[in-house]
Tab-separated table of C-alpha atoms in Angstrom:
chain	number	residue	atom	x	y	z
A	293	UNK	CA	65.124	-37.590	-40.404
A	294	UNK	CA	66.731	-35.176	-42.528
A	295	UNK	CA	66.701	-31.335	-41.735
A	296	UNK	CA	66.436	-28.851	-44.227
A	297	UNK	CA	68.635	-25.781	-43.516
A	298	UNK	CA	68.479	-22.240	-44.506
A	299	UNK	CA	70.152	-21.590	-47.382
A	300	UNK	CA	71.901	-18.786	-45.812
A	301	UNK	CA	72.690	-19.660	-42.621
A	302	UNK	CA	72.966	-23.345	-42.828
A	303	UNK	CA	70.779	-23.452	-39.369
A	304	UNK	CA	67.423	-24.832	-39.625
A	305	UNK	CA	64.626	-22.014	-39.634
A	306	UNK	CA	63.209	-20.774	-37.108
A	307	UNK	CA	59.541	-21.578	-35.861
A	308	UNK	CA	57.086	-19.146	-36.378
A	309	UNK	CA	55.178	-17.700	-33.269
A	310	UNK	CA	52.125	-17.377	-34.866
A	311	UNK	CA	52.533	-21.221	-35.905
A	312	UNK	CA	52.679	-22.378	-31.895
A	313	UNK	CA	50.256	-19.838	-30.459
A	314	UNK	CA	47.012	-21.900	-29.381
A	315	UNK	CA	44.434	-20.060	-31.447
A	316	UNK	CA	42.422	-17.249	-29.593
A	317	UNK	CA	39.251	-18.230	-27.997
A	318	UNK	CA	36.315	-17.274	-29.447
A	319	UNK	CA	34.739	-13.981	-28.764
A	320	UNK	CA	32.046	-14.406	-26.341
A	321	UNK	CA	28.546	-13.426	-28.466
A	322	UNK	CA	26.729	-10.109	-27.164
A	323	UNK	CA	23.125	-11.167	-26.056
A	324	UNK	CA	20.982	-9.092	-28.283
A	325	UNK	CA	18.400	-6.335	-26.278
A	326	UNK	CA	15.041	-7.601	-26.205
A	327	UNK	CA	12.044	-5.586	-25.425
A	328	UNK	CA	9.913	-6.077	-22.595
A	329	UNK	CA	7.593	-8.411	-22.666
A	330	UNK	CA	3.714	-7.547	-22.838
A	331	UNK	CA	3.699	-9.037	-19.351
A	332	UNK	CA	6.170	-6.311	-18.074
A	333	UNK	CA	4.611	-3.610	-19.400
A	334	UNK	CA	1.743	-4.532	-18.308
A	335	UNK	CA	2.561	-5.045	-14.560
A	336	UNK	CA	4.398	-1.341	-14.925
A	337	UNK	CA	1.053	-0.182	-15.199
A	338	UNK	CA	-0.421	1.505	-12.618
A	339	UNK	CA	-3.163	-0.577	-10.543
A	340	UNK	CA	-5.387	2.910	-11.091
A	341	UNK	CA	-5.029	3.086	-14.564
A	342	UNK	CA	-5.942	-0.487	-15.207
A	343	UNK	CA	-9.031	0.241	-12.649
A	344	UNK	CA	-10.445	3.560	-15.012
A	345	UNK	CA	-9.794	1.132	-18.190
A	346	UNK	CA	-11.791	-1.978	-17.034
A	347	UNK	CA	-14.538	0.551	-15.767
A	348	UNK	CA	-14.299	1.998	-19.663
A	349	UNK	CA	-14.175	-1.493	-21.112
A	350	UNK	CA	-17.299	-3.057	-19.340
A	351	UNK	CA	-19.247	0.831	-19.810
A	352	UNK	CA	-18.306	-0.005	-23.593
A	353	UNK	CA	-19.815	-3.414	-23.640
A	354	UNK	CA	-23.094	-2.472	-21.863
A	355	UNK	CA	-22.982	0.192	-24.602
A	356	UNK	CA	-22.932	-2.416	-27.124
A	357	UNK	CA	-24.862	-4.851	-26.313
A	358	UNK	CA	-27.813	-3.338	-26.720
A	359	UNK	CA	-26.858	-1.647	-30.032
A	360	UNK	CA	-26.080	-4.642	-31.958
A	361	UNK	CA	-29.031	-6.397	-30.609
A	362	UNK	CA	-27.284	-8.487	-28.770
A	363	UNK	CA	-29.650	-7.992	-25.563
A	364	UNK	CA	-33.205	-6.523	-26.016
A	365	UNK	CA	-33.071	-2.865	-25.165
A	366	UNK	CA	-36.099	-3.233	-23.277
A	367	UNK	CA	-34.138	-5.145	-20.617
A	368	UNK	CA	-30.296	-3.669	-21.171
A	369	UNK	CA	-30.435	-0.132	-22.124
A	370	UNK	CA	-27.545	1.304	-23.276
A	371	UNK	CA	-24.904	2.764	-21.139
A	372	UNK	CA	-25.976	6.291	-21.947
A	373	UNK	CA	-29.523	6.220	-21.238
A	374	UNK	CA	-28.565	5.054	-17.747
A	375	UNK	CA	-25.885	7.789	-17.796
A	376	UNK	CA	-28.930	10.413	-18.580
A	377	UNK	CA	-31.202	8.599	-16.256
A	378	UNK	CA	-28.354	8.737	-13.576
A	379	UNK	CA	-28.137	12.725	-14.227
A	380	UNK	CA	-31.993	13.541	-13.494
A	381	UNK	CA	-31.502	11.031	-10.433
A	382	UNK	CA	-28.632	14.157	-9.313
A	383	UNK	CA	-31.407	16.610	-9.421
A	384	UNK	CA	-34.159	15.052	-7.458
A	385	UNK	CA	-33.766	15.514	-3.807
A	386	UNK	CA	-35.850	11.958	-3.450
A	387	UNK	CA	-32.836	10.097	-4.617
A	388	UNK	CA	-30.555	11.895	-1.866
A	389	UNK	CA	-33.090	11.173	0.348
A	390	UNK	CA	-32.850	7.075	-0.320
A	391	UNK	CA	-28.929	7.437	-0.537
A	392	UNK	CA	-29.079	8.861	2.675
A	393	UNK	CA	-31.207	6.097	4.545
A	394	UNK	CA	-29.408	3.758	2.855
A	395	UNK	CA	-25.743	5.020	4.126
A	396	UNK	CA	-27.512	5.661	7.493
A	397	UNK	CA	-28.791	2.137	7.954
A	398	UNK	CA	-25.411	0.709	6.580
A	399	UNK	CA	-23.444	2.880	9.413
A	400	UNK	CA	-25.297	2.312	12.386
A	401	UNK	CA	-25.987	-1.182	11.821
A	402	UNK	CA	-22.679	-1.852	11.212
A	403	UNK	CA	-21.500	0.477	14.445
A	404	UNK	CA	-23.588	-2.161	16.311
A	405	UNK	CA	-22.211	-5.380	14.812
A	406	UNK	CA	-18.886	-3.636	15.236
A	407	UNK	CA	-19.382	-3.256	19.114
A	408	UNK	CA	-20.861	-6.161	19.706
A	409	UNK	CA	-18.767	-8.420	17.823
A	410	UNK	CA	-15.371	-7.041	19.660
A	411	UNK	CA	-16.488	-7.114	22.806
A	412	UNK	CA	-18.482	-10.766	22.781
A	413	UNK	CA	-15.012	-11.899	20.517
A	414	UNK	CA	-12.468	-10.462	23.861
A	415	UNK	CA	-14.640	-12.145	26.514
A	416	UNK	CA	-15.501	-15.562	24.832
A	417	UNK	CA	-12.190	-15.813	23.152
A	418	UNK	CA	-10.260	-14.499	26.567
A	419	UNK	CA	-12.054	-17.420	28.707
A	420	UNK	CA	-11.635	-20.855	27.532
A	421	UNK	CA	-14.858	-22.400	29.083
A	422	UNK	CA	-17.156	-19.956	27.128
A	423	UNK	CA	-15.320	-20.774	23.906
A	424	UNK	CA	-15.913	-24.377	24.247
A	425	UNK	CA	-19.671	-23.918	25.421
A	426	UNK	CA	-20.733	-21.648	22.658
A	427	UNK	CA	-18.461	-22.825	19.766
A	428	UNK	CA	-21.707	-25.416	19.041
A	429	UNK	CA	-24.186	-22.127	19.097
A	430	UNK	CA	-21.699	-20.262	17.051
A	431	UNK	CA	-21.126	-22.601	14.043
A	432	UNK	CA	-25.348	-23.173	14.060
A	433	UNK	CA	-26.566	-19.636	13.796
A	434	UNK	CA	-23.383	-18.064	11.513
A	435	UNK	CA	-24.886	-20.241	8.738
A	436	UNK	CA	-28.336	-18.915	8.739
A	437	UNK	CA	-28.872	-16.352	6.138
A	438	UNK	CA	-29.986	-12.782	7.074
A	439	UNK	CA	-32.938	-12.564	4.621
A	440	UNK	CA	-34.755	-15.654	6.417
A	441	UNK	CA	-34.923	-13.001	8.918
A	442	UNK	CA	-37.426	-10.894	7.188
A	443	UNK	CA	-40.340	-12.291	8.104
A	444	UNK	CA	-39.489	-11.948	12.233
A	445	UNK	CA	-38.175	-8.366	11.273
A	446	UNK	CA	-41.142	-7.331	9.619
A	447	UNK	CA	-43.307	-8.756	11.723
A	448	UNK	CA	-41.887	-7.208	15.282
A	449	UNK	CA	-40.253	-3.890	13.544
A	450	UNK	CA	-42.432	-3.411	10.858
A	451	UNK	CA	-41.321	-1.424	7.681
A	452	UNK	CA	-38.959	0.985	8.843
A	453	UNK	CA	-35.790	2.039	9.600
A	454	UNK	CA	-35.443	-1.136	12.323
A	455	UNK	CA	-36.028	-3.549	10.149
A	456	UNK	CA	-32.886	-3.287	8.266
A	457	UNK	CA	-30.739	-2.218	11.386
A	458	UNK	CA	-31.553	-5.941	12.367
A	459	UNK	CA	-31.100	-7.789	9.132
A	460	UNK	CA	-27.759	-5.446	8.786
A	461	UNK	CA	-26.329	-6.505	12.570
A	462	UNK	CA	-27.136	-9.754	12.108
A	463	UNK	CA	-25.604	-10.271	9.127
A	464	UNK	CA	-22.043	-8.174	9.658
A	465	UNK	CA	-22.057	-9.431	13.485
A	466	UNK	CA	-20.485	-13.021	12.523
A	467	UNK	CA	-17.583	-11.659	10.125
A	468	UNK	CA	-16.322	-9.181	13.482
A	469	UNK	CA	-16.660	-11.914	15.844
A	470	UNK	CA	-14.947	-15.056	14.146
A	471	UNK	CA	-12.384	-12.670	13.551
A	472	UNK	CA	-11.672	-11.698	16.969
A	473	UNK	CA	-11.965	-15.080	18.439
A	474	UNK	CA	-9.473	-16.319	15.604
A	475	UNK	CA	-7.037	-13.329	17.084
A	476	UNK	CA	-7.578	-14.303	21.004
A	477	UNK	CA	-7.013	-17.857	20.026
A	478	UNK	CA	-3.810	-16.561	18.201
A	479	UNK	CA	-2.002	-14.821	21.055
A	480	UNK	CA	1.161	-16.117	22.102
A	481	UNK	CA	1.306	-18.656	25.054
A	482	UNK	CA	4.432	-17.272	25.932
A	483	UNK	CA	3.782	-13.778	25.770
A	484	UNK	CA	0.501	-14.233	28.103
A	485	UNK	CA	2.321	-16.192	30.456
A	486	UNK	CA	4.799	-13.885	30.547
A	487	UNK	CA	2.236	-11.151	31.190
A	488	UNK	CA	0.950	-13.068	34.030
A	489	UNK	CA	3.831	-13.724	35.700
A	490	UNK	CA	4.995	-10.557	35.801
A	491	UNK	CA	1.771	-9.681	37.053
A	492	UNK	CA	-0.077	-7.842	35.246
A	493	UNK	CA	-3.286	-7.090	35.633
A	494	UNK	CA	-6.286	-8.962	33.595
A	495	UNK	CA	-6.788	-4.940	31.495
A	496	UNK	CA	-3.107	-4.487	31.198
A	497	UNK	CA	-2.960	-8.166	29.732
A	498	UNK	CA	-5.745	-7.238	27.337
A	499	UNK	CA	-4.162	-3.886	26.561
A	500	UNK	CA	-0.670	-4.810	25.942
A	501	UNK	CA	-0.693	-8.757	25.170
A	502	UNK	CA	-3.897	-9.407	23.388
A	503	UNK	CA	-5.046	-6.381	21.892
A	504	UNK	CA	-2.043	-5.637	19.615
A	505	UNK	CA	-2.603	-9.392	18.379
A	506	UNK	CA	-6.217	-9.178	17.498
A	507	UNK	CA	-6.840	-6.033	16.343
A	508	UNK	CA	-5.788	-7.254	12.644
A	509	UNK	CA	-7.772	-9.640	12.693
A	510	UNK	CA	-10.391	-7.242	14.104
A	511	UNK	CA	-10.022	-4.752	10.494
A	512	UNK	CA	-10.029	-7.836	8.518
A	513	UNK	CA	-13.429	-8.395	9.827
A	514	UNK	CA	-14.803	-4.496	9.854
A	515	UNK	CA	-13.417	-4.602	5.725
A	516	UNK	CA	-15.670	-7.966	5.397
A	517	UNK	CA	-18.324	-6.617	8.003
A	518	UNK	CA	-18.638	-2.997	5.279
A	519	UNK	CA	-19.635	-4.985	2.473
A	520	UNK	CA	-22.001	-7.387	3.751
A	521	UNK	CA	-23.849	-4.674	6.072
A	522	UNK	CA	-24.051	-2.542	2.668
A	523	UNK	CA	-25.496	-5.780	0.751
A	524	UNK	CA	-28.334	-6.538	3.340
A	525	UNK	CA	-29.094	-2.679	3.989
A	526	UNK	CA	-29.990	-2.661	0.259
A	527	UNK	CA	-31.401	-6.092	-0.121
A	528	UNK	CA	-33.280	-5.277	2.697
A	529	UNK	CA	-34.814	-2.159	1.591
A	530	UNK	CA	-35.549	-3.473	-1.973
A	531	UNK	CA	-37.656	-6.941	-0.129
A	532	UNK	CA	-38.873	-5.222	2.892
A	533	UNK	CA	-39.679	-1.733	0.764
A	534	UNK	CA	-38.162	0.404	4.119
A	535	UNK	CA	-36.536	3.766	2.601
A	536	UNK	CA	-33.367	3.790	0.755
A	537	UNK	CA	-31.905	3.006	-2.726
A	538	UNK	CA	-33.448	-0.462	-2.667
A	539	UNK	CA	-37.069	0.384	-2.834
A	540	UNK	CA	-36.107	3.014	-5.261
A	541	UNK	CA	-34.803	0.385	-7.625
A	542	UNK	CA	-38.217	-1.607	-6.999
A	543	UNK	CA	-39.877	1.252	-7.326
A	544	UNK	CA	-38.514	1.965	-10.557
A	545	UNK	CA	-38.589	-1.753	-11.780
A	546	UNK	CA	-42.510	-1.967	-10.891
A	547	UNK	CA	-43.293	1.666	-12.994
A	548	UNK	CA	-41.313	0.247	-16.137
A	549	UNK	CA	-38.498	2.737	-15.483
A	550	UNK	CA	-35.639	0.170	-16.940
A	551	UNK	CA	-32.832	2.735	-17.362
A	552	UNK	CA	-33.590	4.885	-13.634
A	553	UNK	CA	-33.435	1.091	-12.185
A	554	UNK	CA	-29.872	0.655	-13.664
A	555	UNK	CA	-28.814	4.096	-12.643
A	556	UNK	CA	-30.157	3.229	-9.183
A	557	UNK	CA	-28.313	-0.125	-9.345
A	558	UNK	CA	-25.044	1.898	-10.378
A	559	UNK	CA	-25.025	4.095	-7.530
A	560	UNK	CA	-25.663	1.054	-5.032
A	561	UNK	CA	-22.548	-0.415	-6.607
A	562	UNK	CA	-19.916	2.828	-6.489
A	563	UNK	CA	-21.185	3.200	-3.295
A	564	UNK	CA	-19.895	-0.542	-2.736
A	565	UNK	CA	-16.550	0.579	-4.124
A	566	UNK	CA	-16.439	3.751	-1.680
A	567	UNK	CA	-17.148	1.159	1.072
A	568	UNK	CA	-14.794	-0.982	0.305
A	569	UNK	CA	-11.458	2.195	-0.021
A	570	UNK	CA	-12.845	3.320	2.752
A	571	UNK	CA	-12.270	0.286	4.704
A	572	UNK	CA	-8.912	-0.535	3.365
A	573	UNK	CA	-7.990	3.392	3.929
A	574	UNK	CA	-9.024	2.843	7.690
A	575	UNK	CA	-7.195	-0.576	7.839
A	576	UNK	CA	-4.329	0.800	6.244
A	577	UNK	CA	-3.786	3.593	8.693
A	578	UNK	CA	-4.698	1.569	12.121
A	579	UNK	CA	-2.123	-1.119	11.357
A	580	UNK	CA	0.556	1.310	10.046
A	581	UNK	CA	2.747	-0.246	12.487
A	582	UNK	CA	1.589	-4.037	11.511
A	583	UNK	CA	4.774	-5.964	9.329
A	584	UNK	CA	2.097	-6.570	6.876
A	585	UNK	CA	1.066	-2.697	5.966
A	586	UNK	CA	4.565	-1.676	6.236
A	587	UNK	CA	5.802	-4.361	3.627
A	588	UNK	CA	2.654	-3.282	1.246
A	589	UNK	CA	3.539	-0.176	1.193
A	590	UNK	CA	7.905	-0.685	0.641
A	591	UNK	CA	6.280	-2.485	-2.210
């Protein structure tokens, strides 16, 4: 192999660094900044904001509707002709007077259920020979729809104020009590042996062992109980004709009064919504201890 040599020197020349140097690694790219998604911006929404805008959304369709021709005005007024209706309703001490029978039968019929179903849940659910001899009963009358009712209501209460209370119990009795037996039947074995051996007694078990296990279980079924008693205290009224917003709506159905009848309907449902905060309010506060409230509201 023959070596050329430096003229100069008469050494062979010297490698260049830059020749032997590995090259340099490529420079790692940058991601490029994306925007959120529609998704993300979305969920940073708040839950109240989205509430207002479906309520604005569904008052624009039933504002619509009609307009286009789309649904026969006759049947669907628009939106603001119930909104005007809704105002003279405001005015008129009659509709008070049905929103007031209508939150009273809703309250103390659920009161009842509420009462009943706790205490018949603690002493069924606390002894296990009662829980076996009236699970049969149980799963045969919890199926039987409140409004088959009416005819035995009627006929032994009449018209009134009673007839509701009954339809109302019956029907928010079963959501109280299933819960509470579901929350006896969930109590630790442990803990209630425990309990026992330690001896306490059969309240201070039910104070400190089972109590603090049910009484989820027990606002879970007052939330469900609210609604129901609210749809058979108006149902009720509107079939039976006792006072409150449901014979109003009838009232105005029968006289031709389409757009007071959708203003009366409105009301029944925003009262429905007021129910149903109300209950979760009430939940949420109780169970401000329970893991499950607590991690909500970290959330």
């Amino acid at each position: 192999m023959r070596v050329h040599q430096s003229a100069d020197t008469g050494r062979p020349p010297a490698p260049s660094p830059a020749a032997d140097r590995p090259p340099d690694p490529p420079a790692a790219a940058v991601p490029a900044t994306h925007a959120p998604s529609p998704a993300a911006r979305l969920k940073a929404v708040p839950d109240a904001a989205l509430g207002v805008l479906g309520i604005v959304l569904f008052a624009g369709v039933l504002e619509l509707l009609p307009r286009v021709g789309a649904v026969p005005a006759k049947y669907l007024p628009p939106f603001s002709e119930m909104v005007r209706a809704l105002g003279d309703e405001l005015g008129s001490s009659v509709f008070w007077t049905a929103l007031l029978d209508t939150v009273e039968g809703w309250a103390y019929g659920l009161a009842i259920a509420l009462v009943a179903g706790t205490v018949l849940g603690l002493v069924i659910g606390g002894v296990e020979v009662l829980r076996r001899a009236t699970a049969s009963t149980i799963e045969f009358l919890r199926p039987i729809p409140s409004v088959a009712l009416i005819p035995l209501a009627v006929l032994v209460l009449g018209t009134g104020l009673g007839s509701t209370l009954l339809l109302v119990v019956y029907a928010a009795f079963w959501p109280v009590l299933l819960q509470v037996l579901s929350g006896v039947r969930d109590v630790d074995p442990v803990a209630r042996d425990t309990a026992v051996g330690y001896g306490f007694s059969p309240w201070a078990r039910l104070r400190y062992v089972v109590w603090p296990t049910t009484l989820p279980y027990l606002m879970t079924g007052l939330r469900l109980a609210a609604s129901v008693a609210l749809i058979l205290a108006v149902s009720s009224q509107l079939i039976i004709g006792s006072p409150g917003l449901g014979s109003e709506i009838a009232r105005a159905q029968s006289s031709n009064a389409i757009p007071r009848m959708y203003a009366l309907v409105l009301v029944a449902g925003a009262l429905g919504v007021c129910v149903n905060v109300l209950a979760r309010f009430l939940e949420r506060r109780v169970l401000s201890w329970h893991t499950s409230v607590r991690t909500e509201a970290g959330a």
